Coordinates of C-alpha atoms in Angstrom, one line a residue:
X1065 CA 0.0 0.0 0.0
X1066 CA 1.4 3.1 -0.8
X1067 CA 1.7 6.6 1.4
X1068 CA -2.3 7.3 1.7
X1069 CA -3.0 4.3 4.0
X1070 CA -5.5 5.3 6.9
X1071 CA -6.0 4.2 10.0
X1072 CA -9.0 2.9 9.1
X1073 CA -7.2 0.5 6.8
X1074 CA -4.7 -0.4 9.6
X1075 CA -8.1 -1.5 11.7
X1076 CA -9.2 -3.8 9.1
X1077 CA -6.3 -5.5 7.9
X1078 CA -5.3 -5.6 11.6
X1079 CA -8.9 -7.1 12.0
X1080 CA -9.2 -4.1 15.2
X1081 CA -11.4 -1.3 15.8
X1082 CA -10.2 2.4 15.0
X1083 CA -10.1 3.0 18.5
X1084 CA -7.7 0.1 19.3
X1085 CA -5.6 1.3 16.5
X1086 CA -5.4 4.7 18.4
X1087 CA -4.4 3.4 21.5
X1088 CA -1.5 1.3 20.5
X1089 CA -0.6 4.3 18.2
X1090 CA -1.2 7.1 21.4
X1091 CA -0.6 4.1 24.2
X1092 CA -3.2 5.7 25.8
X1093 CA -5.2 2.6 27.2
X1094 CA -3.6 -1.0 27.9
X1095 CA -4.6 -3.1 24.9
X1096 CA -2.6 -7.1 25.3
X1097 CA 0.3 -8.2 23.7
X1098 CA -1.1 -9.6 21.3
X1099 CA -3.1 -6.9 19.7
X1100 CA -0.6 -4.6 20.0
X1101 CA 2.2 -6.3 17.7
X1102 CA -0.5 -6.8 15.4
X1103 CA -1.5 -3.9 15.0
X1104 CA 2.8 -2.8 14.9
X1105 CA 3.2 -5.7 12.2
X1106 CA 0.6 -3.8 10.0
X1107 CA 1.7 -0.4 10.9
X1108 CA 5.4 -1.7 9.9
X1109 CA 4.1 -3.4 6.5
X1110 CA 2.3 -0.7 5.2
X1111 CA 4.1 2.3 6.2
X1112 CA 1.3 4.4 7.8
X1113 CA 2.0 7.4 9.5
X1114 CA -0.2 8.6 12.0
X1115 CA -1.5 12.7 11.5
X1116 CA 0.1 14.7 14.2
X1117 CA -3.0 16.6 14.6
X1118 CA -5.1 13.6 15.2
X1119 CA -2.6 12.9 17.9
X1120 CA -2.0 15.5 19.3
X1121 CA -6.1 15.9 20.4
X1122 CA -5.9 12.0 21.6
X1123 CA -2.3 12.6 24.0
X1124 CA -3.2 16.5 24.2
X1125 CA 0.1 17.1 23.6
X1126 CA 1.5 18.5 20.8
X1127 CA 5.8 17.6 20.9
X1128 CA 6.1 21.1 20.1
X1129 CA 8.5 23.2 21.5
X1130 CA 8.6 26.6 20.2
X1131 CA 11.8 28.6 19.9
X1132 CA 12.0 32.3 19.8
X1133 CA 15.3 33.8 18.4
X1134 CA 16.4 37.5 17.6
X1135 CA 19.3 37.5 14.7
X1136 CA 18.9 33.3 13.5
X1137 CA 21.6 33.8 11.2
X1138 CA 24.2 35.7 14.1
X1139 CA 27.0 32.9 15.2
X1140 CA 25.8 33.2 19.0
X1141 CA 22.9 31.9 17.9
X1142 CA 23.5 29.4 15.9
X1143 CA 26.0 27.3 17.9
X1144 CA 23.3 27.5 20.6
X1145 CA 20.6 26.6 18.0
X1146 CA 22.4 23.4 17.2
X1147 CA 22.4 22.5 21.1
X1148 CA 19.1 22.7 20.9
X1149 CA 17.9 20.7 18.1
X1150 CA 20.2 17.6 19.0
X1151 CA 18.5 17.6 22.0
X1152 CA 14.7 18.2 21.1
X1153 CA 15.2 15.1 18.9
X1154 CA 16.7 13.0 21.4
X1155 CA 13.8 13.5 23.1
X1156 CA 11.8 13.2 20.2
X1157 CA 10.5 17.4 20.2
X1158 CA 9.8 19.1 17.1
X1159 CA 10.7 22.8 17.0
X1160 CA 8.7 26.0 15.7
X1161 CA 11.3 28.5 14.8
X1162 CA 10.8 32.2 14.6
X1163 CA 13.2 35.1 13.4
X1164 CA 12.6 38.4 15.3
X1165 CA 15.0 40.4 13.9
X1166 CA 15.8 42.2 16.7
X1167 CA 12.0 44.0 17.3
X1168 CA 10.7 43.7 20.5
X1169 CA 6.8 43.7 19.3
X1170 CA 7.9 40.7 17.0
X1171 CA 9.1 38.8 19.9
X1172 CA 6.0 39.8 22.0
X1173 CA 3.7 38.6 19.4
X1174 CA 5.8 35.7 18.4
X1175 CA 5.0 34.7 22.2
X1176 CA 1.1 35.0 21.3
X1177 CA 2.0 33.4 17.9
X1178 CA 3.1 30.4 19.2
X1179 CA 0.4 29.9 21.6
X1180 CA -1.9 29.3 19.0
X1181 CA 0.5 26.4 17.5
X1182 CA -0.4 24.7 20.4
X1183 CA 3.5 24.4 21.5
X1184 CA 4.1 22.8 25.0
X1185 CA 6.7 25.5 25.9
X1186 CA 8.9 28.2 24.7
X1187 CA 13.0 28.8 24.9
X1188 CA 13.2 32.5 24.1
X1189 CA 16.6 34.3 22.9
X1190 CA 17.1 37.8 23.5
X1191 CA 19.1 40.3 23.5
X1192 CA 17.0 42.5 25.8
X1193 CA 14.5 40.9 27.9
X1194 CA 12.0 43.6 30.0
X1195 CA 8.9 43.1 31.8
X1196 CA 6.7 43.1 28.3
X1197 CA 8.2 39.9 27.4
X1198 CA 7.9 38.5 31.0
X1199 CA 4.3 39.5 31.6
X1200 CA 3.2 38.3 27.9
X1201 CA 4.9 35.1 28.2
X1202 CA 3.2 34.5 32.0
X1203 CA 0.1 35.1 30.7
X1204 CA 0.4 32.5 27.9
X1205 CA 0.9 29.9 30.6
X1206 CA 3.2 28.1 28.8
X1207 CA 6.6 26.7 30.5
X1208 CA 9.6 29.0 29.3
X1209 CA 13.1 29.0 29.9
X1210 CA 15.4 32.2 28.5
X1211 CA 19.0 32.8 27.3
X1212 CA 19.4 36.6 27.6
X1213 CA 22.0 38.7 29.0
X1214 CA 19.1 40.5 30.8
X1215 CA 17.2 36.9 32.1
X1216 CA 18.4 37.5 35.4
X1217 CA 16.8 40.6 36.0
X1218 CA 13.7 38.9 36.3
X1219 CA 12.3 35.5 38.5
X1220 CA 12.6 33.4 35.2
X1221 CA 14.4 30.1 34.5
X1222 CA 17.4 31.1 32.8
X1223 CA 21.1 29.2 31.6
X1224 CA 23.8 31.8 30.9
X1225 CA 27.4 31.2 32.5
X1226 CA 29.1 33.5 35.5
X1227 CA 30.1 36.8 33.9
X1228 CA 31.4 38.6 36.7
X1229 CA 34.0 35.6 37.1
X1230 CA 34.9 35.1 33.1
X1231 CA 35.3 39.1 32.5
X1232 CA 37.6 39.4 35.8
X1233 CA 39.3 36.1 34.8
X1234 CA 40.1 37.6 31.1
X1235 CA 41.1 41.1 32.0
X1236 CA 43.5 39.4 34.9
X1237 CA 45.0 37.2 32.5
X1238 CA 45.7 40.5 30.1
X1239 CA 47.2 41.9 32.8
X1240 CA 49.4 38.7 33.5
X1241 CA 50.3 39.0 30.3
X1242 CA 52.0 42.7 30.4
X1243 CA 49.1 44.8 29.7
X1244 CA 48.1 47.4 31.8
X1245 CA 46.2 50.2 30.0
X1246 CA 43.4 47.8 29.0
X1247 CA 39.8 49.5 27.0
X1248 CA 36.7 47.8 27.4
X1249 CA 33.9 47.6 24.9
X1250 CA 30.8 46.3 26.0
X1251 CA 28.3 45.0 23.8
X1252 CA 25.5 46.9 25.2
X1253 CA 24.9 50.5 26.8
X1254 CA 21.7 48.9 28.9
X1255 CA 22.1 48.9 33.0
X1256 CA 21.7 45.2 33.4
X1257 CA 22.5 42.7 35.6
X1258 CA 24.9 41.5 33.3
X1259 CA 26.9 44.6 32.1
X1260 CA 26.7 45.4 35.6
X1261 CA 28.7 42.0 36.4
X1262 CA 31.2 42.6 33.4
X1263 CA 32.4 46.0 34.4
X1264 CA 32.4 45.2 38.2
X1265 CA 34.7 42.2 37.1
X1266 CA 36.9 44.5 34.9
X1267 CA 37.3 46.7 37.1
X1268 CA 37.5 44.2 40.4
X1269 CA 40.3 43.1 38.4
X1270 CA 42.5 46.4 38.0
X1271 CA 42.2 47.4 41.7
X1272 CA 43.5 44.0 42.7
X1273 CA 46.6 44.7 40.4
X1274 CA 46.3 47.9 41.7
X1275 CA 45.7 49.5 38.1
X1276 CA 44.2 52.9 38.8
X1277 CA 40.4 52.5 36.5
X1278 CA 40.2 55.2 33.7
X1279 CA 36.6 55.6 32.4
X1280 CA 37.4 57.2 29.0
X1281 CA 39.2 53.9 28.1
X1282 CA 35.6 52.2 28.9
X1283 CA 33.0 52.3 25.7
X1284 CA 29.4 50.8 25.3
X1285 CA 28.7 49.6 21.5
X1286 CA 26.6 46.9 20.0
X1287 CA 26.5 43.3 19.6
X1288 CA 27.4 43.2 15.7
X1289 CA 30.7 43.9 13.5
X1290 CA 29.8 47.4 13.3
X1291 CA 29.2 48.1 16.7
X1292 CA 33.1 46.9 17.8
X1293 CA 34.3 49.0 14.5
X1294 CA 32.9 52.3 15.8
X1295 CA 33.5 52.0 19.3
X1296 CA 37.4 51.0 18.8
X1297 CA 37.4 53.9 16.3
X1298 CA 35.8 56.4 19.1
X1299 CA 39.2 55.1 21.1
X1300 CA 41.9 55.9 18.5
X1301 CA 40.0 59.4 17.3
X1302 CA 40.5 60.5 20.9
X1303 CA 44.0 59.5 20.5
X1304 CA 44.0 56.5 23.1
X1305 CA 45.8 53.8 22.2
X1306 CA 44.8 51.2 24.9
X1307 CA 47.8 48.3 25.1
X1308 CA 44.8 45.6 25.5
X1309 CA 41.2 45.6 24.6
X1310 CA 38.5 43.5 26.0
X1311 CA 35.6 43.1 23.8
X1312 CA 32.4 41.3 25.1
X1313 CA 31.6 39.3 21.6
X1314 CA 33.4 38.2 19.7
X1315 CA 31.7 39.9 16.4
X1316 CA 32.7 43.0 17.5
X1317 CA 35.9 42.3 18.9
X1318 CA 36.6 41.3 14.9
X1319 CA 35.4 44.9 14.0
X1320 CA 37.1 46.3 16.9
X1321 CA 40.3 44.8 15.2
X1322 CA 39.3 45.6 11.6
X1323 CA 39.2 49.9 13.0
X1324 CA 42.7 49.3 14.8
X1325 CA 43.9 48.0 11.3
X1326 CA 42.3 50.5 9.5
X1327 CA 44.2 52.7 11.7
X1328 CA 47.3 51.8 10.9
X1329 CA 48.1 49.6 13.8
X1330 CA 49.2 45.9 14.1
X1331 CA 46.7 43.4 16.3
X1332 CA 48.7 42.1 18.6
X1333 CA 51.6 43.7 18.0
X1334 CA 50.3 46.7 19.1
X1335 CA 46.9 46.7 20.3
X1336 CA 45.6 43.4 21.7
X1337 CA 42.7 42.4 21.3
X1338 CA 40.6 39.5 23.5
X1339 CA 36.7 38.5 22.9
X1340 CA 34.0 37.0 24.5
X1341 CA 31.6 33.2 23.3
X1342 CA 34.6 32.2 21.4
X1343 CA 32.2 31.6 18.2
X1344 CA 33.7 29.8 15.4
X1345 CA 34.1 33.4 13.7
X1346 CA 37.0 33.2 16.8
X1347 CA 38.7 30.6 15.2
X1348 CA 39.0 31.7 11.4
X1349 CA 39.3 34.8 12.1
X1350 CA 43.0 36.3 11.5
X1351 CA 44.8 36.5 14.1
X1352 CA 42.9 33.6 15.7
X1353 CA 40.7 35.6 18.5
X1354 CA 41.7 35.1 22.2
X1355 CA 38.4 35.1 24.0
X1356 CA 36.2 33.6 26.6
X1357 CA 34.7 30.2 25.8
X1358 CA 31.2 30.4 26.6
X1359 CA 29.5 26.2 25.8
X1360 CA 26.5 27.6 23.5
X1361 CA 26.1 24.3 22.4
X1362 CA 25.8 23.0 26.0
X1363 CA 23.7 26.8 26.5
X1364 CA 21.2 25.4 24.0
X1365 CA 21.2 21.7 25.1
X1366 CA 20.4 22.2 28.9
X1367 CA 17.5 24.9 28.2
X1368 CA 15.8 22.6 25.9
X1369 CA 16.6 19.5 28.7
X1370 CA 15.2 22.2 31.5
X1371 CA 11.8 23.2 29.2
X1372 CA 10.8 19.4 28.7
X1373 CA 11.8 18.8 32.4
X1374 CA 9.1 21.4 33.2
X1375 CA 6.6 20.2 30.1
X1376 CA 6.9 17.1 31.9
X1377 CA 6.1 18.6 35.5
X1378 CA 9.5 17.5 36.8
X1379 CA 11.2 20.0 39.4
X1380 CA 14.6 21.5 38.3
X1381 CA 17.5 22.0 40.7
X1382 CA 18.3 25.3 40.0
X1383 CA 16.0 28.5 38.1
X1384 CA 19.0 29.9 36.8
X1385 CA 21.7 27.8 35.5
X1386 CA 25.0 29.0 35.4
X1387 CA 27.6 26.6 33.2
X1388 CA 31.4 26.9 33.3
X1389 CA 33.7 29.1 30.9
X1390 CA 37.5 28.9 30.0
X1391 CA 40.3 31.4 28.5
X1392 CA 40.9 30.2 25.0
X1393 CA 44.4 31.7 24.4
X1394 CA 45.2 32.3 20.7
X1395 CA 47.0 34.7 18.2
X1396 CA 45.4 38.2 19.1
X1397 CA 47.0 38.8 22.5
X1398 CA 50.7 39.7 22.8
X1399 CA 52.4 38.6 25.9
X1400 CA 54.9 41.8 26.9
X1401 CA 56.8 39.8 29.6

């Protein structure tokens, strides 16, 4: 039989009611052993396929999971992306993707969008989260986990790794390495929690090396290529010419060493230049970028674990889950010693 076999046609050569069919399909009622590989055996020999649909309104569950992105073609998001789709199949989840571009009223009503797709929870990917998106996504009632660097503003379940630590651990380990007059740009000129945490740990890290903290050598930019470009650029037109620069992406710490080039300066020679994800744009990239290794795979593979756990009703340990980062040291950062 070919690929329009029904399950009407599964009962009778299984010589079973519709109903029966259903439940072996669903396994929502016991039916004997018997029965059951029957009913397999035909299911097997003919190919059917059962209609999602139809399923979903027997289990009431739709192995949906929807998935709420801002940039889906940015390198953040797509090495967290991947994490998440090995595990929604392992698991055997289907995922509703939708591309924000950034707008805060297309993530709101992507929220409301997905609702009526019937998906069984939502992992939403921000850049900036605020009370809109918390509120909307409360009143859909849906389970929802986030990966923001403004989640843990709010009493959400998060995963994002310990910034404070990673930003102090990178502008120490400049520091080891000779620097002293070291420029921050951060990706971001909101007051969160986060940026917060990264300058605190910048600057936690100078007073212990008793490094007086300069604010002019501290810039706020964008996430993007363009964003590190201009904000580097801002540094050299004001004629400083930082020994080390700490860049929290890795995108724009590739602009940020674009602008010193275009300058007329030599990365590391003499500007370095560290980033922060380590992306795979951090390992083509020439001179191979020094940065902090955030696991975005992992990012995406314990949000999705975390948002069936709570589909499921199961409790989870923790409401915001921190995972570990490392110093990936490559070509863009000169040791002076």
């Amino acid at each position: 039989m070919k690929n329009n076999v029904t399950i009407k046609d599964v009962a009778k050569l299984s010589g079973v009611s519709i109903s029966t069919v259903s439940r072996v399909i669903n396994d929502s009622k016991p039916v004997t052993d018997e029965v059951k590989q029957r009913v397999l055996n035909v299911i097997k020999e003919t190919g059917y396929v059962p209609n999602p649909l139809a399923r979903s309104l027997v289990t009431k569950k739709s192995k949906l999971i929807g998935v709420i992105v801002p940039e889906v073609s940015d390198s953040f998001v797509n090495e967290i992306l991947n994490g998440i789709e090995a595990i929604s199949k392992m698991y055997d989840y289907d995922i509703l993707l939708v591309n924000t571009y950034s707008d805060k009223q297309q993530e709101l009503d992507s929220i409301k969008l997905l609702k009526t797709k019937q998906v069984e929870g939502i992992l939403m990917l921000s850049w900036i989260l605020d009370d809109d998106h918390v509120n909307v996504m409360k009143e859909s009632r849906i389970p929802a986990v986030y990966i923001s660097k403004t989640a843990r503003d709010f009493d959400i379940y998060t995963v994002s790794t310990s910034n404070e630590d990673a930003t102090y651990d990178m502008t120490k380990y400049l520091i080891n390495c000779g620097h002293e007059e070291i420029a921050l740009i951060m990706t971001s000129r909101e007051e969160t929690i986060l940026e917060k945490e990264r300058r605190n740990g910048y600057e936690r890290a100078l007073t212990d090396s008793n490094i007086k903290i300069d604010d002019k050598l501290i810039k706020y930019g964008l996430t993007d290529y363009e964003g590190g470009y201009s904000s580097m650029k801002e540094l050299l037109n004001d004629k400083i010419i930082p020994s080390a620069v700490f860049v929290t992406g890795d995108e724009a710490a590739v602009g940020a060493v674009n602008a010193i080039f275009d300058a007329g300066y030599n990365v590391p020679d003499d500007i370095s230049v560290a980033g922060f994800n380590d992306t795979k744009l951090a390992k083509i990239y020439r001179p191979k970028l020094t940065t902090v290794y955030q696991p975005l795979f992992d990012m995406g593979a314990v949000a999705i674990r975390a948002i069936i756990k709570l589909i499921n009703g199961e409790a989870l340990e923790e409401k915001q889950i921190e995972l570990p980062y490392q110093i990936m040291e490559r070509e863009s950062v000169i040791n002076k010693k």
